[in-house]
PDB file of C-alpha atoms in Angstrom:
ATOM      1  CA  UNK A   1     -12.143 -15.040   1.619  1.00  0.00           C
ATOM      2  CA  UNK A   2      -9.183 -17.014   0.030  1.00  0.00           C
ATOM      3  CA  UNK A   3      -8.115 -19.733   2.535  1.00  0.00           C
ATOM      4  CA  UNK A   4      -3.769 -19.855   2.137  1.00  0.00           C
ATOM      5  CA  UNK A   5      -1.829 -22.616   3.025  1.00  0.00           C
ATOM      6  CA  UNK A   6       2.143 -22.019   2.837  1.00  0.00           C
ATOM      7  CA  UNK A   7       5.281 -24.242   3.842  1.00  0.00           C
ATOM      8  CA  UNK A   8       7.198 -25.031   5.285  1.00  0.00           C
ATOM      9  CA  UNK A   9       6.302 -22.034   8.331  1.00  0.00           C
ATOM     10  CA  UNK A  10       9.846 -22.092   9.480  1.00  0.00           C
ATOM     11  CA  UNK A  11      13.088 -23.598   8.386  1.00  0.00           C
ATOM     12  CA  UNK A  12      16.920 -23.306   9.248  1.00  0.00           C
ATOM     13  CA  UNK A  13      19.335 -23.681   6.214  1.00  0.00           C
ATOM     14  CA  UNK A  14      23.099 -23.712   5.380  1.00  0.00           C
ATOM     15  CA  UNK A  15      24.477 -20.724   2.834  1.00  0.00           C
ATOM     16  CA  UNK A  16      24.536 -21.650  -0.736  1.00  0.00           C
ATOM     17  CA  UNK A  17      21.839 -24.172  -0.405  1.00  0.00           C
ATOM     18  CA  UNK A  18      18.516 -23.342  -2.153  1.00  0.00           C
ATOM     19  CA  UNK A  19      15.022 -23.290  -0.411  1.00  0.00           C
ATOM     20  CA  UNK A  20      11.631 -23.971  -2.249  1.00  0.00           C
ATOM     21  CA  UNK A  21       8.601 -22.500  -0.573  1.00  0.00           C
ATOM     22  CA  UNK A  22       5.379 -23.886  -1.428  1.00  0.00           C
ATOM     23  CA  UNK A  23       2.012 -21.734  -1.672  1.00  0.00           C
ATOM     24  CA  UNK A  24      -1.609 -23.476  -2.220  1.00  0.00           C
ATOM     25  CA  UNK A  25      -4.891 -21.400  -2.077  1.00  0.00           C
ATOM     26  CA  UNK A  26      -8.402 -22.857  -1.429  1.00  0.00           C
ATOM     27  CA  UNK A  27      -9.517 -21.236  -4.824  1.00  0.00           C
ATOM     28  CA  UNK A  28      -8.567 -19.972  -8.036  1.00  0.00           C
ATOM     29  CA  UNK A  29      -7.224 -17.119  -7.945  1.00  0.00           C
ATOM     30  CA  UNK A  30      -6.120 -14.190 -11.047  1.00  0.00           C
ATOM     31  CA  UNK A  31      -3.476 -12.243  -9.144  1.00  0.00           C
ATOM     32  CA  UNK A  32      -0.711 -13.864  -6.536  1.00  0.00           C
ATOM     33  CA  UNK A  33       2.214 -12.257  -4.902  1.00  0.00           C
ATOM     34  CA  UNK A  34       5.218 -12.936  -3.114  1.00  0.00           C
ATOM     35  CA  UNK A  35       6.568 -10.684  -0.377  1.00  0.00           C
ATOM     36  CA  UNK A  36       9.796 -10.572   2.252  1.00  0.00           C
ATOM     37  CA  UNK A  37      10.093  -8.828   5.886  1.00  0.00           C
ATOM     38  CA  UNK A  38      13.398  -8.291   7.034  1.00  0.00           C
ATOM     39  CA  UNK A  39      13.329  -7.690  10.433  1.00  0.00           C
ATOM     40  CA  UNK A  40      12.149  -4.546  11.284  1.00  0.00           C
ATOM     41  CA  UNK A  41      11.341  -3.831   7.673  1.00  0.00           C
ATOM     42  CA  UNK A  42       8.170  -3.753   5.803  1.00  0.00           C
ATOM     43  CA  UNK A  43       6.667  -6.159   3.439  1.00  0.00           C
ATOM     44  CA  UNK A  44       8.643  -5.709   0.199  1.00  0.00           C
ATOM     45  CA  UNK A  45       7.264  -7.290  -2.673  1.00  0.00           C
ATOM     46  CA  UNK A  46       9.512  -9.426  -4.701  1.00  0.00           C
ATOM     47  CA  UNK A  47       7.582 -10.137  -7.891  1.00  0.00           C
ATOM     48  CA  UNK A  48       4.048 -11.150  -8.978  1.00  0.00           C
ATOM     49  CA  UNK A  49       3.331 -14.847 -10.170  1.00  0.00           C
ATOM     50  CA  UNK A  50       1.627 -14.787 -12.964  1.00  0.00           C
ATOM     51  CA  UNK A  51       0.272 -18.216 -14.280  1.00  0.00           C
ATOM     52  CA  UNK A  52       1.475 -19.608 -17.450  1.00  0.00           C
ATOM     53  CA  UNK A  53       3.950 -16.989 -18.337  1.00  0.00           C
ATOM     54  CA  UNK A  54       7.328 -15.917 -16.276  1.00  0.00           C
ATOM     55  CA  UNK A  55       6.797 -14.245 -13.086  1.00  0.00           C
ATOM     56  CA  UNK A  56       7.060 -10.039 -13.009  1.00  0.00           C
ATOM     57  CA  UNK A  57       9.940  -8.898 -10.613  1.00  0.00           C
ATOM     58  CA  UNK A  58      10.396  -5.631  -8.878  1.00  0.00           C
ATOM     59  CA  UNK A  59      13.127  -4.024  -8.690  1.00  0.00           C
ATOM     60  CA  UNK A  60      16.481  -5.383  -6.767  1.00  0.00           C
ATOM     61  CA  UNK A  61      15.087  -8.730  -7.118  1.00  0.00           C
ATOM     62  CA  UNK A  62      16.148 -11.265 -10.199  1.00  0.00           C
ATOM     63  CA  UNK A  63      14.956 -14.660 -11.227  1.00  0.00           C
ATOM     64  CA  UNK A  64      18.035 -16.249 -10.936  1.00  0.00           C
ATOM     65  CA  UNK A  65      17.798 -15.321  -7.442  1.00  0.00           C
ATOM     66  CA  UNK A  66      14.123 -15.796  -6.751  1.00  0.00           C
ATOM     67  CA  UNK A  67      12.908 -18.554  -9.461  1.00  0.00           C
ATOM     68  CA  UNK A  68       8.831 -18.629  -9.094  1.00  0.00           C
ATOM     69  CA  UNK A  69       6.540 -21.384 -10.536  1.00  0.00           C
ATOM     70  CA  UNK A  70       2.647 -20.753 -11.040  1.00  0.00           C
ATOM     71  CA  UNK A  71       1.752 -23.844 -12.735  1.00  0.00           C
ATOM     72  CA  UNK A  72      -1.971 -23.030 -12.199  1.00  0.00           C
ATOM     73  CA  UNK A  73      -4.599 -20.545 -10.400  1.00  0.00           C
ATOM     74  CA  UNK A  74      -4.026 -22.212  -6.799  1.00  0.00           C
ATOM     75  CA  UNK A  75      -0.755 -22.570  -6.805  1.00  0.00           C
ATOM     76  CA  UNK A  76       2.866 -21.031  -6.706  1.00  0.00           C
ATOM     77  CA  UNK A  77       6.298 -21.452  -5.223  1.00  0.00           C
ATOM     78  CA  UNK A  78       9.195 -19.553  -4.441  1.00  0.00           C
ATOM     79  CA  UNK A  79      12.679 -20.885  -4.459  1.00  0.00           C
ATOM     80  CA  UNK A  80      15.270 -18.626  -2.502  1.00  0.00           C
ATOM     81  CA  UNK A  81      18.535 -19.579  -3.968  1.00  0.00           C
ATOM     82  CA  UNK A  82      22.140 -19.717  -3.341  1.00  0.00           C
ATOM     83  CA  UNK A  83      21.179 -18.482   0.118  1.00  0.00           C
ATOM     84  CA  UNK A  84      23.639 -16.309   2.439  1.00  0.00           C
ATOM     85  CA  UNK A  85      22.622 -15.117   5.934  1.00  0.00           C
ATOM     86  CA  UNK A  86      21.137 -11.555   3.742  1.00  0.00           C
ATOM     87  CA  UNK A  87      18.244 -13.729   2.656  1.00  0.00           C
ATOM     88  CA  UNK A  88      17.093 -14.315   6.248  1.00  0.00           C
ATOM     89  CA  UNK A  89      13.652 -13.310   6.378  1.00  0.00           C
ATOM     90  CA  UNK A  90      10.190 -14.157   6.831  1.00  0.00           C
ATOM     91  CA  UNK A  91       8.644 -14.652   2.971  1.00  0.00           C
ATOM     92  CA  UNK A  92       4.976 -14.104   2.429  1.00  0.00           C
ATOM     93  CA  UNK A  93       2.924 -15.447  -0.249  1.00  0.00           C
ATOM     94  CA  UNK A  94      -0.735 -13.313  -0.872  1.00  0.00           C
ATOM     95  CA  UNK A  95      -3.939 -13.376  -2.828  1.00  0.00           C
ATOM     96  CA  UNK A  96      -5.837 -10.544  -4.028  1.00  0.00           C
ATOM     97  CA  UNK A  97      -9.346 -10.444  -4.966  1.00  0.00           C
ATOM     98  CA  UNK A  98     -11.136  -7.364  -6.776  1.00  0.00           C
ATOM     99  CA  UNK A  99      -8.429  -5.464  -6.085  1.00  0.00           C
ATOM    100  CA  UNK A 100      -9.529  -4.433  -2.604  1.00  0.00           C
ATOM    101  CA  UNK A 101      -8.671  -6.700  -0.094  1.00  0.00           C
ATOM    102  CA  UNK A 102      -5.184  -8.936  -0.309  1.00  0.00           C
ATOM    103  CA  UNK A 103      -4.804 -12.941   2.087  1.00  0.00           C
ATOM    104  CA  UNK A 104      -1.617 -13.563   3.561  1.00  0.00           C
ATOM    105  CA  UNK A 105      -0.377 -17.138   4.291  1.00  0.00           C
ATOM    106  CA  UNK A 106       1.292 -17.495   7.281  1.00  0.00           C
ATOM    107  CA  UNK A 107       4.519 -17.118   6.159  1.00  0.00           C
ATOM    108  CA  UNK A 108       7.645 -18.722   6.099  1.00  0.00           C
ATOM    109  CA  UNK A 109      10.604 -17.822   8.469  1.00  0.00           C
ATOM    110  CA  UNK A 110      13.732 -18.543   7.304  1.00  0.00           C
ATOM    111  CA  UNK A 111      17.221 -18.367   8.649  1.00  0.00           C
ATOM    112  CA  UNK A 112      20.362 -19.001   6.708  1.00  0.00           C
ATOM    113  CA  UNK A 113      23.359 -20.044   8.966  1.00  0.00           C
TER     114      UNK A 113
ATOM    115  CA  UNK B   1      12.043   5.557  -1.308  1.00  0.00           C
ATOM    116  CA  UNK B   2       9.600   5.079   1.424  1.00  0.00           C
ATOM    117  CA  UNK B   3       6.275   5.845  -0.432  1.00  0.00           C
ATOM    118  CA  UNK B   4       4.155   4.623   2.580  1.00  0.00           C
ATOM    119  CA  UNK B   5       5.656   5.617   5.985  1.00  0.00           C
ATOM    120  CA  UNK B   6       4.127   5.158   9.525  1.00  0.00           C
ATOM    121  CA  UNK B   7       7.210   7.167  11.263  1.00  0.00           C
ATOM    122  CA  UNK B   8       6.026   5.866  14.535  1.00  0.00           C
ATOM    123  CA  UNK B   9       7.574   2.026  15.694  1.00  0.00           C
ATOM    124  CA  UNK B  10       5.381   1.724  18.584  1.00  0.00           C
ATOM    125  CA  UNK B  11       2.161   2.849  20.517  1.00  0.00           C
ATOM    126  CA  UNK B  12       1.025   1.879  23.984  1.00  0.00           C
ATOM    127  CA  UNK B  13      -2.207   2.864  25.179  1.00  0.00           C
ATOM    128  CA  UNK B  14      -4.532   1.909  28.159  1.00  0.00           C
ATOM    129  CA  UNK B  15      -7.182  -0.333  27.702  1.00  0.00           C
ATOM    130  CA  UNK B  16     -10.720   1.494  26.706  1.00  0.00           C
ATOM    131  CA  UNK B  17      -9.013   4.045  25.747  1.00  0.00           C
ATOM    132  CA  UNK B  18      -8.288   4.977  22.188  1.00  0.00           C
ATOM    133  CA  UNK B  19      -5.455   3.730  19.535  1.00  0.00           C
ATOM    134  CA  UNK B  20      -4.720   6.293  17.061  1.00  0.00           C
ATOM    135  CA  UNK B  21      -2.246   4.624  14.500  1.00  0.00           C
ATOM    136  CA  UNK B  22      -0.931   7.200  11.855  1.00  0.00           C
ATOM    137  CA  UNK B  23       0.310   6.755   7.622  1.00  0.00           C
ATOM    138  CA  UNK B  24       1.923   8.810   5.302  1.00  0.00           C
ATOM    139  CA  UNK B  25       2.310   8.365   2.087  1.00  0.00           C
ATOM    140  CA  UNK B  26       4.055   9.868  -0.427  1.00  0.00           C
ATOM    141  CA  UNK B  27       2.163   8.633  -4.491  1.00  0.00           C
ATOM    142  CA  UNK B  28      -0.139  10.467  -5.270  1.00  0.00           C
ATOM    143  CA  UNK B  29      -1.355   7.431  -7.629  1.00  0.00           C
ATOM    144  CA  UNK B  30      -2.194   5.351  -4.451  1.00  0.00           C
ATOM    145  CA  UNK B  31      -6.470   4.926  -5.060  1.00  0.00           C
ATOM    146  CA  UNK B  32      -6.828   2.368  -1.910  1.00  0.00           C
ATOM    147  CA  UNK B  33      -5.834   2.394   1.141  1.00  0.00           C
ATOM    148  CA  UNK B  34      -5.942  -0.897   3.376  1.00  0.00           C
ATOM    149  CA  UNK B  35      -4.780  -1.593   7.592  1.00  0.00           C
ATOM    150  CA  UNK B  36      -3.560  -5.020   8.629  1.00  0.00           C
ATOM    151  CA  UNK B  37      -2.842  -6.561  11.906  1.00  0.00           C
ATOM    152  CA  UNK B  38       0.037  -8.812  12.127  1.00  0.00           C
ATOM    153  CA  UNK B  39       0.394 -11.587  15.551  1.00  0.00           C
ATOM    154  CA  UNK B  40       3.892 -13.207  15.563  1.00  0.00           C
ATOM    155  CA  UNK B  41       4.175 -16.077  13.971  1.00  0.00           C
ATOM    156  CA  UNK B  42       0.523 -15.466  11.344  1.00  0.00           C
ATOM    157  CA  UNK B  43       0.678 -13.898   7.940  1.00  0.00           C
ATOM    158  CA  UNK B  44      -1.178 -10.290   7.774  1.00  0.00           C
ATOM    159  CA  UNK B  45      -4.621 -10.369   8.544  1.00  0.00           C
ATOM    160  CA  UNK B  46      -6.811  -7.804   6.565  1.00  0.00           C
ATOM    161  CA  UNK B  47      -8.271  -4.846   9.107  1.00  0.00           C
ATOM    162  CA  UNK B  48     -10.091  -2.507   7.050  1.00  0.00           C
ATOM    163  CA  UNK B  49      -9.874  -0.504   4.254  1.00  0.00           C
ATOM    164  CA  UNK B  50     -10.912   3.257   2.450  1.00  0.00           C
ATOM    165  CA  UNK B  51     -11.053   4.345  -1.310  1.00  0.00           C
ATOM    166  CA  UNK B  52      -9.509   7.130  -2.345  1.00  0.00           C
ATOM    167  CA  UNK B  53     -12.764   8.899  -2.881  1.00  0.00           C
ATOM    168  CA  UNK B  54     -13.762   8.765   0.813  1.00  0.00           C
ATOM    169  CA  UNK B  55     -12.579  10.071   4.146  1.00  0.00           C
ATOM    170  CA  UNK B  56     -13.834   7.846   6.477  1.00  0.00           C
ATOM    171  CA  UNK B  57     -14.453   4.506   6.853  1.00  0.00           C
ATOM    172  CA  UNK B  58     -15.743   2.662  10.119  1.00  0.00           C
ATOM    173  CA  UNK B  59     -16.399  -0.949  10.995  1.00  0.00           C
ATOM    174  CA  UNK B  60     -17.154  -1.715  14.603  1.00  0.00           C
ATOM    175  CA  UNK B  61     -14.247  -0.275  17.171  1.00  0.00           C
ATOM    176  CA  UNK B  62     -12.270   0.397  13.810  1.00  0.00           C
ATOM    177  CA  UNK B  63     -12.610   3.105  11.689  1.00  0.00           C
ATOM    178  CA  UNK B  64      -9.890   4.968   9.087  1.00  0.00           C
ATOM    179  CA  UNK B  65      -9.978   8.229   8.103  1.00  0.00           C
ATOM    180  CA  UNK B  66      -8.145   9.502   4.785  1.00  0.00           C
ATOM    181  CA  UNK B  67      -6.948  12.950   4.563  1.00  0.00           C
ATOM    182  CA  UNK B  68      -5.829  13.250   0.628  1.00  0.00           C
ATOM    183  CA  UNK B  69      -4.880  16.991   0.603  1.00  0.00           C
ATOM    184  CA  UNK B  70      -2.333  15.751   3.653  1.00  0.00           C
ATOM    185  CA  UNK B  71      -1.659  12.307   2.263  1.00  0.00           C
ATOM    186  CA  UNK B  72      -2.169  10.598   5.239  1.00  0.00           C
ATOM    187  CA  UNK B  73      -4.669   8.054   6.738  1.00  0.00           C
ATOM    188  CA  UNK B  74      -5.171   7.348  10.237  1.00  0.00           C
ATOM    189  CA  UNK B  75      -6.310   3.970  11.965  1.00  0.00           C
ATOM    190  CA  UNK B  76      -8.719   4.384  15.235  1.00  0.00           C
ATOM    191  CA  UNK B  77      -9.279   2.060  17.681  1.00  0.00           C
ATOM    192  CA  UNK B  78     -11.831   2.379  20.342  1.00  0.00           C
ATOM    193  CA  UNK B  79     -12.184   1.603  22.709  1.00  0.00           C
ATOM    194  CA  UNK B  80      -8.653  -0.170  22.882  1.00  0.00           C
ATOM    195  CA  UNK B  81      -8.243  -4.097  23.997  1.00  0.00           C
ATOM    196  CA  UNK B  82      -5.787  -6.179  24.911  1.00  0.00           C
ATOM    197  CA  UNK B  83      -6.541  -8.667  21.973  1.00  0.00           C
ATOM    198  CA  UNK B  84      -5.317  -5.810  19.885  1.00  0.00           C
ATOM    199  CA  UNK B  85      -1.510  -5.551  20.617  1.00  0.00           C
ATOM    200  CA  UNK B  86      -0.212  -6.575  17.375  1.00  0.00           C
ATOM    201  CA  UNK B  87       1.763  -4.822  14.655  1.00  0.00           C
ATOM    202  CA  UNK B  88      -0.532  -2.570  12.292  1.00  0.00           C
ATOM    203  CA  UNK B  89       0.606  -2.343   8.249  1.00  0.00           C
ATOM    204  CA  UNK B  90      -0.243   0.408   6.336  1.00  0.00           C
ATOM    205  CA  UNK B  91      -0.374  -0.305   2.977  1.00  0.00           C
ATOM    206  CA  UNK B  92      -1.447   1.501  -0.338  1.00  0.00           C
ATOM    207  CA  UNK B  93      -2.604   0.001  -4.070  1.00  0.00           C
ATOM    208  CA  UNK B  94      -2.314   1.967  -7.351  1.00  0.00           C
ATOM    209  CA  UNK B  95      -4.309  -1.173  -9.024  1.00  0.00           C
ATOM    210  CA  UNK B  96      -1.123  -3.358  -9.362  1.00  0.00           C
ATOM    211  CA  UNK B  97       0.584  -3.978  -6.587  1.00  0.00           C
ATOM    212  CA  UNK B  98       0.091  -3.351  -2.719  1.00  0.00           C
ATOM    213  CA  UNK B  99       3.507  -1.118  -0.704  1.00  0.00           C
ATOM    214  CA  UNK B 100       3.569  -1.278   2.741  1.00  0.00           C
ATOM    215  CA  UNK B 101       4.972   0.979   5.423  1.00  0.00           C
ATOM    216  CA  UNK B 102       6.852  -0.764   8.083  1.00  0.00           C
ATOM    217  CA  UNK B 103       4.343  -1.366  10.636  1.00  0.00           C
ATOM    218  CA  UNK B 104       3.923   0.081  14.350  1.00  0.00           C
ATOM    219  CA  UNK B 105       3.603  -2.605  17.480  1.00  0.00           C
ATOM    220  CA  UNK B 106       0.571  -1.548  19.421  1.00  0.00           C
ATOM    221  CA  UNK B 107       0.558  -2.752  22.700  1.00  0.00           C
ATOM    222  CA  UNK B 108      -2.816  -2.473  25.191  1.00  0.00           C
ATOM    223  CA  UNK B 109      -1.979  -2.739  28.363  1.00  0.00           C
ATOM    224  CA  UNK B 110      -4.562  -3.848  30.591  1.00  0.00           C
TER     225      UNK B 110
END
């Protein structure tokens, strides 16, 4: 199973700042994903990271927004930008393999004061 | 639109007896259907899962059964321990992507 390693786990930031979150998996990996839980929500995925071409959004969430890198197969980031208190969440970056079985890092929490 | 629901926030059972944790969902293009357990503070950790093409699936104290005609899935846990107050996610693929239902806090109390 896919070993993720994501940071930072927690951090506390100021509205209209901008906040880069940093995903590295132990192996290569085809198809990688980044999600958000609001409290008391589920896991909403905000867009797939596909390497070497422009990330695929869902929708209610924009790259201008949500700017994702995937430079290669183990690696990705998320930037949260022009942050309000809204964007307070905990963000998820995951891993599937064949299709059947998805790897969660440990997420990052995030508050926006 | 709230294609994979578990309408239930919370379940709290005795321990050694059993967890029933329930899903709905609403696609019909959903193939797979996969449980995770969530501890505060830890990304989702992957439970067990069921193909569309069977009804029941068991591993160990866990085992999920898929009603299609219904579209719904149910997690069982027996017997129950306290190691297993978490929160439980639903979630279903179509291939693409994975949609979760909001979760329900299980809590085992000893």
């Amino acid at each position: 199973s896919a070993v993720i390693s994501q940071k930072p786990s927690r951090d506390i930031c100021q509205r209209g700042t901008s906040l880069t979150i940093q995903c590295q998996v132990d192996s290569q990996v085809t198809m990688m994903f980044w999600y958000r839980q609001q409290p008391g929500q589920s896991l909403t995925l905000i867009a797939t990271a596909n390497q070497g071409s422009e990330a695929t959004y869902e929708s209610g969430f924009v790259i201008d927004k949500f700017p994702i890198s995937r430079p290669n197969l183990t690696f990705s980031t998320l930037t949260v930008s022009n942050m309000s208190p809204e964007d307070s969440s905990i963000y998820l970056c995951s891993v599937w393999e064949d299709l059947t079985e998805a790897f969660f890092g440990q997420g990052t929490r995030l508050t926006v004061v | 639109d709230q294609q994979v629901k578990q309408n239930s926030p919370s379940l709290s059972v005795q321990e050694g007896r059993i967890s029933i944790l329930n899903c709905d969902y609403t696609n019909s293009m959903f193939d797979y259907f996969l449980w995770y357990k969530k501890y505060p503070a830890e990304g989702p950790t992957f439970l067990i899962s069921i193909s569309s093409i069977k009804d029941k699936n068991e591993d160990g104290r866990f085992t999920v059964f898929l009603n299609k005609s219904a579209k719904h899935l149910s997690l069982h846990i027996v017997p129950s321990q306290p190691g297993d107050s978490a929160v439980y996610f639903c979630a279903a693929s179509n291939g693409d992507k994975l949609t979760f239902g909001k979760g329900i806090t299980l809590s085992v109390r000893p």
